[in-house]
Short mmCIF file of C-alpha atoms in Angstrom, two decimals:
data_model
loop_
_atom_site.label_atom_id
_atom_site.label_comp_id
_atom_site.label_asym_id
_atom_site.label_seq_id
_atom_site.Cartn_x
_atom_site.Cartn_y
_atom_site.Cartn_z
CA THR A 539 -21.27 -27.80 36.20
CA ILE A 540 -21.64 -25.44 33.04
CA VAL A 541 -24.79 -26.18 31.25
CA ASP A 542 -24.05 -24.66 27.95
CA ILE A 543 -27.41 -23.69 25.27
CA GLY A 544 -26.31 -22.83 21.99
CA ALA A 545 -23.13 -24.04 22.36
CA ASN A 546 -22.22 -23.29 18.42
CA LYS A 547 -18.83 -24.35 17.71
CA GLY A 548 -17.69 -24.44 21.20
CA GLN A 549 -16.55 -20.77 22.10
CA PHE A 550 -18.02 -20.57 25.22
CA ALA A 551 -17.39 -23.99 26.24
CA LEU A 552 -13.50 -23.69 25.19
CA VAL A 553 -13.43 -20.21 27.40
CA SER A 554 -15.30 -22.16 30.41
CA ARG A 555 -12.76 -25.21 30.48
CA TYR A 556 -9.76 -22.72 30.64
CA CYS A 557 -11.50 -21.14 33.50
CA PHE A 558 -12.80 -23.75 35.26
CA PRO A 559 -10.48 -26.82 34.81
CA GLU A 560 -12.25 -29.07 36.35
CA ALA A 561 -15.97 -28.55 35.31
CA LYS A 562 -18.31 -30.64 33.89
CA ILE A 563 -19.58 -29.02 30.64
CA ILE A 564 -23.00 -30.41 29.40
CA SER A 565 -23.93 -28.14 25.65
CA PHE A 566 -26.51 -28.19 23.50
CA GLU A 567 -26.29 -27.46 20.06
CA PRO A 568 -28.93 -28.33 17.55
CA LEU A 569 -27.29 -27.79 14.51
CA PRO A 570 -24.89 -30.49 12.55
CA ALA A 571 -22.32 -28.08 11.31
CA PRO A 572 -21.02 -26.25 14.39
CA ALA A 573 -22.15 -29.30 16.12
CA LYS A 574 -19.26 -31.69 14.24
CA ILE A 575 -16.95 -29.21 14.85
CA PHE A 576 -17.84 -29.07 18.16
CA ASN A 577 -17.23 -32.73 19.04
CA LYS A 578 -14.12 -32.36 16.89
CA VAL A 579 -12.82 -29.86 19.73
CA PHE A 580 -13.83 -31.85 22.37
CA LYS A 581 -13.21 -35.63 21.20
CA ASP A 582 -10.26 -35.90 23.85
CA ASP A 583 -12.20 -33.97 26.81
CA LYS A 584 -14.04 -36.51 28.87
CA ASN A 585 -15.81 -34.09 31.43
CA THR A 586 -17.73 -32.19 28.09
CA THR A 587 -20.62 -33.68 26.44
CA LEU A 588 -22.80 -32.48 23.58
CA HIS A 589 -26.65 -32.85 22.76
CA ASN A 590 -27.51 -32.60 19.33
CA VAL A 591 -30.98 -30.77 20.55
CA ALA A 592 -32.18 -27.33 21.24
CA ILE A 593 -34.03 -26.07 24.32
CA GLY A 594 -37.56 -25.14 24.81
CA PRO A 595 -40.72 -25.81 26.45
CA LYS A 596 -42.00 -28.78 24.65
CA GLU A 597 -40.72 -32.11 22.87
CA GLU A 598 -41.02 -31.33 19.09
CA LYS A 599 -39.79 -31.45 15.76
CA THR A 600 -39.15 -27.81 14.75
CA THR A 601 -37.46 -25.12 12.10
CA ILE A 602 -34.66 -23.30 12.65
CA HIS A 603 -33.64 -20.38 10.60
CA ILE A 604 -30.09 -20.68 9.67
CA SER A 605 -28.00 -17.42 9.20
CA GLN A 606 -24.82 -16.83 6.99
CA SER A 607 -23.04 -16.67 10.63
CA ASP A 608 -24.05 -19.89 12.15
CA ASP A 609 -23.78 -18.64 15.30
CA SER A 610 -26.31 -15.95 14.67
CA SER A 611 -29.28 -18.66 14.02
CA SER A 612 -32.43 -18.70 15.52
CA LEU A 613 -35.45 -20.62 16.02
CA LEU A 614 -37.09 -17.27 15.51
CA PRO A 615 -37.07 -15.77 11.56
CA ILE A 616 -34.19 -13.30 11.26
CA SER A 617 -35.27 -9.67 11.03
CA ASP A 618 -34.00 -7.16 8.58
CA LEU A 619 -32.85 -5.20 11.36
CA GLN A 620 -30.47 -8.04 12.34
CA GLU A 621 -29.04 -7.82 8.95
CA GLU A 622 -28.79 -4.05 9.36
CA ILE A 623 -26.51 -4.00 12.23
CA PHE A 624 -24.65 -7.21 11.82
CA PRO A 625 -23.99 -7.25 8.00
CA GLY A 626 -23.49 -10.89 6.92
CA THR A 627 -26.21 -12.79 9.56
CA ARG A 628 -29.27 -12.82 6.47
CA GLU A 629 -31.25 -16.08 6.59
CA VAL A 630 -30.02 -18.65 4.23
CA GLY A 631 -31.61 -21.36 4.62
CA THR A 632 -33.97 -23.60 7.07
CA THR A 633 -33.74 -26.86 8.49
CA THR A 634 -35.58 -29.53 11.06
CA ILE A 635 -34.07 -29.71 14.42
CA ASP A 636 -35.16 -31.65 17.52
CA VAL A 637 -36.00 -29.65 20.60
CA ALA A 638 -37.18 -30.63 24.24
CA PRO A 639 -37.06 -29.53 27.39
CA LEU A 640 -33.58 -29.59 29.56
CA ASP A 641 -35.41 -32.00 32.15
CA ARG A 642 -35.67 -34.83 29.32
CA LEU A 643 -31.85 -34.91 29.00
CA LEU A 644 -30.77 -34.06 32.43
CA THR A 645 -32.05 -34.57 35.97
CA LYS A 646 -30.87 -32.20 39.16
CA ILE A 647 -28.31 -35.22 39.76
CA ASP A 648 -26.52 -34.24 36.43
CA ILE A 649 -25.98 -30.36 37.84
CA LYS A 650 -23.55 -30.39 40.55
CA SER A 651 -23.36 -26.82 42.64
CA PRO A 652 -21.86 -24.54 41.94
CA ALA A 653 -23.46 -24.45 38.58
CA LEU A 654 -23.76 -21.91 35.76
CA LEU A 655 -26.67 -22.23 33.36
CA LYS A 656 -25.68 -20.25 29.91
CA LEU A 657 -27.54 -19.25 26.99
CA ASP A 658 -26.87 -18.17 23.80
CA VAL A 659 -30.06 -18.54 21.79
CA GLN A 660 -30.79 -15.44 19.42
CA GLY A 661 -33.96 -14.60 20.59
CA PHE A 662 -35.43 -17.71 21.65
CA GLU A 663 -34.41 -17.08 25.46
CA LEU A 664 -37.54 -16.85 27.45
CA ASP A 665 -38.75 -20.29 25.32
CA ALA A 666 -35.44 -21.71 26.68
CA LEU A 667 -35.54 -20.99 29.92
CA ILE A 668 -39.37 -22.01 29.88
CA GLY A 669 -37.59 -25.38 29.01
CA CYS A 670 -35.21 -25.30 31.74
CA GLU A 671 -37.86 -24.02 34.47
CA THR A 672 -38.33 -27.33 36.38
CA LEU A 673 -34.07 -27.36 36.84
CA LEU A 674 -33.59 -23.60 37.31
CA TYR A 675 -33.35 -24.18 40.96
CA SER A 676 -30.03 -26.08 40.57
CA PHE A 677 -28.51 -23.68 39.31
CA ASP A 678 -26.67 -20.58 41.14
CA SER A 679 -26.24 -18.24 38.27
CA ILE A 680 -27.62 -17.46 34.99
CA TYR A 681 -25.78 -16.20 32.19
CA CYS A 682 -27.87 -14.89 29.50
CA GLU A 683 -27.70 -12.94 26.20
CA CYS A 684 -30.64 -10.50 25.81
CA SER A 685 -31.60 -7.87 23.18
CA PHE A 686 -32.88 -4.34 23.43
CA VAL A 687 -34.28 -4.03 19.91
CA GLU A 688 -36.18 -6.64 18.09
CA LEU A 689 -33.43 -8.89 16.03
CA TYR A 690 -36.32 -12.09 15.77
CA SER A 691 -39.51 -11.80 14.66
CA ASP A 692 -41.24 -11.48 18.09
CA GLN A 693 -38.53 -12.00 20.40
CA LYS A 694 -38.66 -10.95 24.02
CA MET A 695 -36.92 -8.18 24.99
CA ALA A 696 -34.13 -8.02 27.88
CA SER A 697 -36.96 -6.49 30.23
CA ASP A 698 -39.03 -9.74 29.74
CA ILE A 699 -36.18 -11.93 30.37
CA ILE A 700 -35.28 -9.52 33.59
CA ALA A 701 -38.67 -9.54 34.98
CA TRP A 702 -39.86 -13.22 34.21
CA LEU A 703 -36.44 -14.28 36.31
CA HIS A 704 -36.57 -12.01 39.00
CA LYS A 705 -39.99 -13.54 39.73
CA ARG A 706 -38.44 -16.96 40.04
CA GLY A 707 -35.50 -15.59 42.22
CA PHE A 708 -32.90 -14.48 39.99
CA ILE A 709 -31.69 -10.99 40.61
CA LEU A 710 -29.55 -9.12 37.57
CA GLU A 711 -25.87 -8.46 38.79
CA GLY A 712 -24.12 -7.18 35.93
CA ALA A 713 -24.44 -6.52 32.12
CA TYR A 714 -21.55 -7.13 29.77
CA ASN A 715 -20.17 -7.21 26.32
CA MET A 716 -22.96 -4.56 25.51
CA SER A 717 -23.41 -3.85 21.74
CA TYR A 718 -24.63 -0.62 19.97
CA ASP A 719 -25.75 0.41 16.53
CA ASP A 720 -24.41 3.45 14.47
CA LYS A 721 -26.90 5.88 16.26
CA GLY A 722 -25.63 4.76 19.24
CA GLN A 723 -28.41 2.70 20.87
CA ALA A 724 -27.88 -0.28 22.79
CA VAL A 725 -28.23 -3.42 20.76
CA GLN A 726 -27.73 -6.50 23.16
CA ALA A 727 -25.73 -7.66 25.77
CA ASP A 728 -24.59 -10.44 28.15
CA PHE A 729 -26.66 -10.45 31.55
CA MET A 730 -25.59 -12.06 34.78
CA PHE A 731 -28.28 -13.31 37.08
CA LYS A 732 -27.70 -14.72 40.65
CA SER A 733 -29.63 -16.55 42.54
CA ASN A 734 -31.05 -14.88 45.71
CA LEU A 735 -32.66 -18.37 47.11
CA GLU A 736 -30.95 -19.85 50.10
#
């Protein structure tokens, strides 16, 4: 099972389907435009579903900040640093979306092992993980994009995410796709965590 939070147009889901042809993929994308593309791409894939909702600590309607590049949109305000490092990602508007904890949409029965939880939520990582907490131990691995600098206002840093997951029995196993600014400072990376719980 692959739970894909922050699915955008289905980029990660497509890679997942290629690597794991028999996997059940459950994706979440709150923005209507990329969700429409996702649904078109996967219209004939009976093992892939999309929920048009963001995952967070509580059930609510809230504002999402839409980036010029929609895969950089966030529930947190987009900082000037984000546009400076990644030109073309400035905020171009806002809209209201639905947010819910993962357990409002899935149960333990839906998550069959081996199971991967993937998050690409543009600074909202810790809030999304809190929204997954009741189902966290259903996952063997967690793959999460994290930042070393504040690309979104008040976002938690990679060190915060690593510490939070470590307390819950998930150990950092690797960092991938590291990006750097023009001074050579690390900006963000994808982190793989593995459960050390038996």
